[in-house]
Structure formats: C-alpha cells, structure tokens
C-alpha cells in the first residue's frame, strides 16, 4: 500500500535519500534535531503558501489577515513568545479572502493555498504535541541549504517565476514524503504512525 503511494513520488524525485542520512536520522540522540527541523519545515510550508496568496492572489486587507493568522506561530518559532498549546486555537482562518482583480488564477490559488496552510499549521501543532510527549523543549535550529539552493534557480519573470516556485514546492513536499517513509521503519510506534500519516 505505502509502496504504491510512494511510486509516483519516487519517480518524480529521480533519486533516493542516501542511507547515510537515514543512519544519522534514526539515532535516538538526533531525535530532538529531527523533530525541531520538522517543526520549522511545517511552518515554512505554511509561510510559502501564504506568500503565494499574498503575492499573486489577494488585496492588501486579505494579505494582512493572512499575516495575522500566521503571526502567533512565527512569534513562537522565531521569538520564543507565547504558549504552544494556545496555537491550537489559531489553526483556522476566520476572514474570507478577497481575490485580486485581473489575476486569472487568484481564486484557484486561494482555495488550494488556504487549505494547505491549515494543514501545515495542524502538522506544526502535531509535532509540538510529540515534542511534549518526548520531553523535547523547543529551541531554534539552523535551516538547511537545500530549499534556498533550489530557489536560486527560479526564473525572474512571470508567469515563469510562479511556475518555478510551485515546482520547488512540489520537490520539497515530495522529498519530505519520501524521507518520512524511509525513516518510519526505524522509529517507535508513536512516531511511525505519525510519519506514515504524513
Ligand atoms: Fe506538512
């Protein structure tokens, strides 16, 4: 079943995660950094989706509402402010998004990206719950160079820039999926269930 689900992802990615990565990631002493990096990646996914809506799809008021939506999550992650349990109340967007006129794919981007942000914020909260269960305190971790390296190749003119950003997002999502699948057999049941669900 999982193999079947992964088949198109592996085809798209062309290469597999190196065994050396799995060997490091499965060490129990590396669990905190794996979870902390995962946590921040969930926020970054939400932020990237928000960026796409703000840049391509909505007017300023709607853009500001999006910024306010993510702010408690950013405050927690980058400024160590707020109680993580309160973030559960912020997973929903209350204001409706007004599409910018003259942009042909506004509504489509809004519909897809708002759902995506909700999902990523929910994942963010799920990682925090797991960290609590494992007694891992939040601390900031440096980001990997991988996303930045890919984004350097994004073309600088539209609509190519939007297309390239979406392709980069697809690679990042596919790779995370493939990675959780290779790591899942090496972790305990709680984490295995979570990784398989992702
Ligand atoms: Fe996610």
PDB file of C-alpha atoms and ligand atoms in Angstrom:
ATOM      1  CA  UNK A   1       0.000   0.000   0.000  1.00  0.00           C
ATOM      2  CA  UNK A   2       2.667   2.521   1.075  1.00  0.00           C
ATOM      3  CA  UNK A   3       4.917   1.370  -1.773  1.00  0.00           C
ATOM      4  CA  UNK A   4       2.112   2.053  -4.201  1.00  0.00           C
ATOM      5  CA  UNK A   5       1.535   5.529  -2.790  1.00  0.00           C
ATOM      6  CA  UNK A   6       5.238   6.298  -2.991  1.00  0.00           C
ATOM      7  CA  UNK A   7       5.714   5.134  -6.544  1.00  0.00           C
ATOM      8  CA  UNK A   8       4.806   8.412  -8.314  1.00  0.00           C
ATOM      9  CA  UNK A   9       6.767  10.357  -5.696  1.00  0.00           C
ATOM     10  CA  UNK A  10       9.922   8.302  -6.235  1.00  0.00           C
ATOM     11  CA  UNK A  11       9.516   8.633  -9.978  1.00  0.00           C
ATOM     12  CA  UNK A  12       9.251  12.398  -9.666  1.00  0.00           C
ATOM     13  CA  UNK A  13      12.278  12.655  -7.353  1.00  0.00           C
ATOM     14  CA  UNK A  14      14.632  10.548  -9.511  1.00  0.00           C
ATOM     15  CA  UNK A  15      16.991   9.744  -6.605  1.00  0.00           C
ATOM     16  CA  UNK A  16      16.553   8.277  -3.148  1.00  0.00           C
ATOM     17  CA  UNK A  17      17.563   9.623   0.242  1.00  0.00           C
ATOM     18  CA  UNK A  18      21.103   8.332   0.991  1.00  0.00           C
ATOM     19  CA  UNK A  19      21.377   5.512   3.538  1.00  0.00           C
ATOM     20  CA  UNK A  20      23.892   7.679   5.451  1.00  0.00           C
ATOM     21  CA  UNK A  21      21.107  10.207   6.118  1.00  0.00           C
ATOM     22  CA  UNK A  22      18.797   7.518   7.485  1.00  0.00           C
ATOM     23  CA  UNK A  23      21.630   6.135   9.658  1.00  0.00           C
ATOM     24  CA  UNK A  24      22.104   9.548  11.275  1.00  0.00           C
ATOM     25  CA  UNK A  25      18.418  10.478  11.486  1.00  0.00           C
ATOM     26  CA  UNK A  26      17.434   7.241  13.259  1.00  0.00           C
ATOM     27  CA  UNK A  27      19.915   7.702  16.132  1.00  0.00           C
ATOM     28  CA  UNK A  28      17.988   8.468  19.300  1.00  0.00           C
ATOM     29  CA  UNK A  29      20.359  11.329  20.179  1.00  0.00           C
ATOM     30  CA  UNK A  30      19.336  13.001  16.922  1.00  0.00           C
ATOM     31  CA  UNK A  31      15.596  12.813  17.577  1.00  0.00           C
ATOM     32  CA  UNK A  32      15.435  16.364  19.006  1.00  0.00           C
ATOM     33  CA  UNK A  33      17.043  17.896  15.924  1.00  0.00           C
ATOM     34  CA  UNK A  34      14.885  15.791  13.572  1.00  0.00           C
ATOM     35  CA  UNK A  35      11.718  16.949  15.334  1.00  0.00           C
ATOM     36  CA  UNK A  36      12.828  20.570  15.643  1.00  0.00           C
ATOM     37  CA  UNK A  37      13.785  20.736  11.973  1.00  0.00           C
ATOM     38  CA  UNK A  38      10.496  19.072  11.053  1.00  0.00           C
ATOM     39  CA  UNK A  39       8.588  21.609  13.160  1.00  0.00           C
ATOM     40  CA  UNK A  40      10.195  24.569  11.419  1.00  0.00           C
ATOM     41  CA  UNK A  41       9.663  22.966   7.994  1.00  0.00           C
ATOM     42  CA  UNK A  42       5.918  22.759   8.679  1.00  0.00           C
ATOM     43  CA  UNK A  43       5.854  26.480   9.436  1.00  0.00           C
ATOM     44  CA  UNK A  44       7.919  27.250   6.340  1.00  0.00           C
ATOM     45  CA  UNK A  45       5.458  25.290   4.214  1.00  0.00           C
ATOM     46  CA  UNK A  46       2.604  27.392   5.642  1.00  0.00           C
ATOM     47  CA  UNK A  47       4.614  30.575   5.082  1.00  0.00           C
ATOM     48  CA  UNK A  48       5.378  29.661   1.459  1.00  0.00           C
ATOM     49  CA  UNK A  49       1.692  29.062   0.766  1.00  0.00           C
ATOM     50  CA  UNK A  50       0.853  32.368   2.451  1.00  0.00           C
ATOM     51  CA  UNK A  51       3.487  34.150   0.374  1.00  0.00           C
ATOM     52  CA  UNK A  52       1.954  32.803  -2.843  1.00  0.00           C
ATOM     53  CA  UNK A  53      -1.531  34.025  -1.907  1.00  0.00           C
ATOM     54  CA  UNK A  54      -0.263  37.435  -0.825  1.00  0.00           C
ATOM     55  CA  UNK A  55       1.903  37.921  -3.884  1.00  0.00           C
ATOM     56  CA  UNK A  56      -0.427  36.577  -6.548  1.00  0.00           C
ATOM     57  CA  UNK A  57      -3.988  36.373  -5.362  1.00  0.00           C
ATOM     58  CA  UNK A  58      -5.357  38.858  -2.826  1.00  0.00           C
ATOM     59  CA  UNK A  59      -5.725  42.536  -1.983  1.00  0.00           C
ATOM     60  CA  UNK A  60      -3.900  44.193   0.913  1.00  0.00           C
ATOM     61  CA  UNK A  61      -6.599  43.624   3.573  1.00  0.00           C
ATOM     62  CA  UNK A  62      -6.735  39.911   2.901  1.00  0.00           C
ATOM     63  CA  UNK A  63      -2.936  39.824   2.861  1.00  0.00           C
ATOM     64  CA  UNK A  64      -2.826  41.473   6.277  1.00  0.00           C
ATOM     65  CA  UNK A  65      -5.334  38.927   7.630  1.00  0.00           C
ATOM     66  CA  UNK A  66      -3.018  36.149   6.444  1.00  0.00           C
ATOM     67  CA  UNK A  67      -0.046  37.750   8.172  1.00  0.00           C
ATOM     68  CA  UNK A  68      -2.059  37.988  11.394  1.00  0.00           C
ATOM     69  CA  UNK A  69      -3.081  34.329  11.061  1.00  0.00           C
ATOM     70  CA  UNK A  70       0.485  33.079  10.984  1.00  0.00           C
ATOM     71  CA  UNK A  71       1.898  35.601  13.436  1.00  0.00           C
ATOM     72  CA  UNK A  72       1.385  33.559  16.663  1.00  0.00           C
ATOM     73  CA  UNK A  73       3.167  30.608  15.023  1.00  0.00           C
ATOM     74  CA  UNK A  74       6.036  32.837  13.893  1.00  0.00           C
ATOM     75  CA  UNK A  75       6.218  34.522  17.303  1.00  0.00           C
ATOM     76  CA  UNK A  76       6.564  31.131  18.935  1.00  0.00           C
ATOM     77  CA  UNK A  77       9.158  29.852  16.454  1.00  0.00           C
ATOM     78  CA  UNK A  78      11.335  32.895  15.877  1.00  0.00           C
ATOM     79  CA  UNK A  79      10.807  34.910  19.057  1.00  0.00           C
ATOM     80  CA  UNK A  80      10.011  32.135  21.563  1.00  0.00           C
ATOM     81  CA  UNK A  81       6.826  34.010  22.526  1.00  0.00           C
ATOM     82  CA  UNK A  82       3.515  32.534  23.628  1.00  0.00           C
ATOM     83  CA  UNK A  83       2.346  29.186  24.924  1.00  0.00           C
ATOM     84  CA  UNK A  84       2.399  26.451  22.286  1.00  0.00           C
ATOM     85  CA  UNK A  85      -0.887  24.953  23.493  1.00  0.00           C
ATOM     86  CA  UNK A  86      -2.701  28.187  22.615  1.00  0.00           C
ATOM     87  CA  UNK A  87      -1.683  27.693  18.964  1.00  0.00           C
ATOM     88  CA  UNK A  88      -4.405  25.055  18.588  1.00  0.00           C
ATOM     89  CA  UNK A  89      -6.939  27.913  18.632  1.00  0.00           C
ATOM     90  CA  UNK A  90      -5.223  29.611  15.686  1.00  0.00           C
ATOM     91  CA  UNK A  91      -5.348  26.803  13.161  1.00  0.00           C
ATOM     92  CA  UNK A  92      -8.360  28.307  11.386  1.00  0.00           C
ATOM     93  CA  UNK A  93      -8.584  31.405   9.235  1.00  0.00           C
ATOM     94  CA  UNK A  94     -11.653  33.443  10.183  1.00  0.00           C
ATOM     95  CA  UNK A  95     -11.638  36.122   7.482  1.00  0.00           C
ATOM     96  CA  UNK A  96     -12.616  35.281   3.907  1.00  0.00           C
ATOM     97  CA  UNK A  97     -10.060  36.084   1.225  1.00  0.00           C
ATOM     98  CA  UNK A  98     -10.950  38.603  -1.485  1.00  0.00           C
ATOM     99  CA  UNK A  99      -9.333  37.738  -4.831  1.00  0.00           C
ATOM    100  CA  UNK A 100      -7.353  40.478  -6.524  1.00  0.00           C
ATOM    101  CA  UNK A 101      -8.977  41.574  -9.785  1.00  0.00           C
ATOM    102  CA  UNK A 102      -7.165  40.897 -13.028  1.00  0.00           C
ATOM    103  CA  UNK A 103      -5.242  37.860 -11.786  1.00  0.00           C
ATOM    104  CA  UNK A 104      -6.700  34.839 -13.606  1.00  0.00           C
ATOM    105  CA  UNK A 105      -5.695  32.182 -11.065  1.00  0.00           C
ATOM    106  CA  UNK A 106      -6.486  34.143  -7.861  1.00  0.00           C
ATOM    107  CA  UNK A 107      -9.424  32.092  -6.637  1.00  0.00           C
ATOM    108  CA  UNK A 108      -7.751  28.819  -7.507  1.00  0.00           C
ATOM    109  CA  UNK A 109      -4.600  29.774  -5.604  1.00  0.00           C
ATOM    110  CA  UNK A 110      -6.633  30.983  -2.619  1.00  0.00           C
ATOM    111  CA  UNK A 111      -8.700  27.787  -2.449  1.00  0.00           C
ATOM    112  CA  UNK A 112      -5.693  25.489  -2.640  1.00  0.00           C
ATOM    113  CA  UNK A 113      -3.286  27.504  -0.512  1.00  0.00           C
ATOM    114  CA  UNK A 114      -5.672  28.300   2.366  1.00  0.00           C
ATOM    115  CA  UNK A 115      -6.344  24.562   2.731  1.00  0.00           C
ATOM    116  CA  UNK A 116      -2.619  23.921   2.577  1.00  0.00           C
ATOM    117  CA  UNK A 117      -1.846  26.500   5.277  1.00  0.00           C
ATOM    118  CA  UNK A 118      -4.464  24.923   7.586  1.00  0.00           C
ATOM    119  CA  UNK A 119      -2.949  21.507   7.038  1.00  0.00           C
ATOM    120  CA  UNK A 120       0.621  22.696   7.639  1.00  0.00           C
ATOM    121  CA  UNK A 121      -0.350  24.559  10.817  1.00  0.00           C
ATOM    122  CA  UNK A 122      -2.059  21.416  12.026  1.00  0.00           C
ATOM    123  CA  UNK A 123       1.123  19.407  11.319  1.00  0.00           C
ATOM    124  CA  UNK A 124       3.096  22.076  13.175  1.00  0.00           C
ATOM    125  CA  UNK A 125       0.883  21.575  16.206  1.00  0.00           C
ATOM    126  CA  UNK A 126       1.129  17.780  15.933  1.00  0.00           C
ATOM    127  CA  UNK A 127       4.943  17.990  16.022  1.00  0.00           C
ATOM    128  CA  UNK A 128       4.708  20.180  19.134  1.00  0.00           C
ATOM    129  CA  UNK A 129       2.464  17.586  20.793  1.00  0.00           C
ATOM    130  CA  UNK A 130       5.009  14.881  20.043  1.00  0.00           C
ATOM    131  CA  UNK A 131       7.855  17.023  21.363  1.00  0.00           C
ATOM    132  CA  UNK A 132       5.891  17.474  24.590  1.00  0.00           C
ATOM    133  CA  UNK A 133       5.349  13.712  24.862  1.00  0.00           C
ATOM    134  CA  UNK A 134       9.063  13.021  24.358  1.00  0.00           C
ATOM    135  CA  UNK A 135      10.139  15.823  26.711  1.00  0.00           C
ATOM    136  CA  UNK A 136      11.894  17.776  23.965  1.00  0.00           C
ATOM    137  CA  UNK A 137      11.963  21.511  24.598  1.00  0.00           C
ATOM    138  CA  UNK A 138      11.686  23.959  21.746  1.00  0.00           C
ATOM    139  CA  UNK A 139      14.889  25.622  20.613  1.00  0.00           C
ATOM    140  CA  UNK A 140      15.809  27.202  17.320  1.00  0.00           C
ATOM    141  CA  UNK A 141      17.696  25.208  14.711  1.00  0.00           C
ATOM    142  CA  UNK A 142      19.560  26.471  11.663  1.00  0.00           C
ATOM    143  CA  UNK A 143      17.925  25.893   8.303  1.00  0.00           C
ATOM    144  CA  UNK A 144      19.353  23.538   5.707  1.00  0.00           C
ATOM    145  CA  UNK A 145      20.700  24.976   2.465  1.00  0.00           C
ATOM    146  CA  UNK A 146      18.576  22.762   0.292  1.00  0.00           C
ATOM    147  CA  UNK A 147      15.447  24.838  -0.332  1.00  0.00           C
ATOM    148  CA  UNK A 148      17.460  28.016  -0.779  1.00  0.00           C
ATOM    149  CA  UNK A 149      19.699  26.214  -3.284  1.00  0.00           C
ATOM    150  CA  UNK A 150      16.722  25.221  -5.390  1.00  0.00           C
ATOM    151  CA  UNK A 151      15.004  28.597  -5.180  1.00  0.00           C
ATOM    152  CA  UNK A 152      18.099  30.272  -6.625  1.00  0.00           C
ATOM    153  CA  UNK A 153      17.117  28.756  -9.974  1.00  0.00           C
ATOM    154  CA  UNK A 154      13.642  30.289 -10.031  1.00  0.00           C
ATOM    155  CA  UNK A 155      13.227  32.402 -13.171  1.00  0.00           C
ATOM    156  CA  UNK A 156      12.771  36.121 -12.545  1.00  0.00           C
ATOM    157  CA  UNK A 157       9.808  36.888 -14.816  1.00  0.00           C
ATOM    158  CA  UNK A 158       6.124  35.943 -14.619  1.00  0.00           C
ATOM    159  CA  UNK A 159       4.402  33.584 -15.036  1.00  0.00           C
ATOM    160  CA  UNK A 160       7.622  31.502 -15.114  1.00  0.00           C
ATOM    161  CA  UNK A 161       8.553  32.615 -11.578  1.00  0.00           C
ATOM    162  CA  UNK A 162       5.264  31.350 -10.138  1.00  0.00           C
ATOM    163  CA  UNK A 163       5.562  28.067 -12.049  1.00  0.00           C
ATOM    164  CA  UNK A 164       9.134  27.553 -10.793  1.00  0.00           C
ATOM    165  CA  UNK A 165       8.159  28.319  -7.192  1.00  0.00           C
ATOM    166  CA  UNK A 166       5.374  25.741  -7.406  1.00  0.00           C
ATOM    167  CA  UNK A 167       7.807  23.187  -8.867  1.00  0.00           C
ATOM    168  CA  UNK A 168      10.249  23.831  -5.998  1.00  0.00           C
ATOM    169  CA  UNK A 169       7.370  23.388  -3.544  1.00  0.00           C
ATOM    170  CA  UNK A 170       6.450  20.102  -5.208  1.00  0.00           C
ATOM    171  CA  UNK A 171      10.036  18.830  -4.841  1.00  0.00           C
ATOM    172  CA  UNK A 172      10.183  19.842  -1.190  1.00  0.00           C
ATOM    173  CA  UNK A 173       6.867  18.124  -0.414  1.00  0.00           C
ATOM    174  CA  UNK A 174       7.781  15.000  -2.374  1.00  0.00           C
ATOM    175  CA  UNK A 175      11.183  14.745  -0.699  1.00  0.00           C
ATOM    176  CA  UNK A 176       9.706  15.155   2.778  1.00  0.00           C
ATOM    177  CA  UNK A 177       7.217  12.423   1.980  1.00  0.00           C
ATOM    178  CA  UNK A 178       9.957  10.086   0.745  1.00  0.00           C
ATOM    179  CA  UNK A 179      12.100  10.850   3.806  1.00  0.00           C
ATOM    180  CA  UNK A 180       9.353  10.124   6.310  1.00  0.00           C
ATOM    181  CA  UNK A 181       8.724   6.846   4.516  1.00  0.00           C
ATOM    182  CA  UNK A 182      12.379   5.753   4.792  1.00  0.00           C
ATOM    183  CA  UNK A 183      12.651   6.898   8.402  1.00  0.00           C
ATOM    184  CA  UNK A 184       9.329   5.432   9.591  1.00  0.00           C
ATOM    185  CA  UNK A 185      10.503   1.789   9.961  1.00  0.00           C
ATOM    186  CA  UNK A 186      13.322   2.909  12.303  1.00  0.00           C
ATOM    187  CA  UNK A 187      11.262   4.831  14.881  1.00  0.00           C
ATOM    188  CA  UNK A 188       8.874   3.767  17.644  1.00  0.00           C
ATOM    189  CA  UNK A 189       5.181   3.173  17.044  1.00  0.00           C
ATOM    190  CA  UNK A 190       4.028   6.681  18.014  1.00  0.00           C
ATOM    191  CA  UNK A 191       6.388   8.341  15.538  1.00  0.00           C
ATOM    192  CA  UNK A 192       5.859   5.640  12.932  1.00  0.00           C
ATOM    193  CA  UNK A 193       2.102   6.251  12.970  1.00  0.00           C
ATOM    194  CA  UNK A 194       2.677   9.981  12.611  1.00  0.00           C
ATOM    195  CA  UNK A 195       5.207   9.687   9.790  1.00  0.00           C
ATOM    196  CA  UNK A 196       3.030   7.224   7.901  1.00  0.00           C
ATOM    197  CA  UNK A 197       0.043   9.561   8.284  1.00  0.00           C
ATOM    198  CA  UNK A 198       2.084  12.382   6.752  1.00  0.00           C
TER     199      UNK A 198
HETATM  200 FE1  LIG B   1       3.133  19.401   6.486  1.00  0.00          FE
END
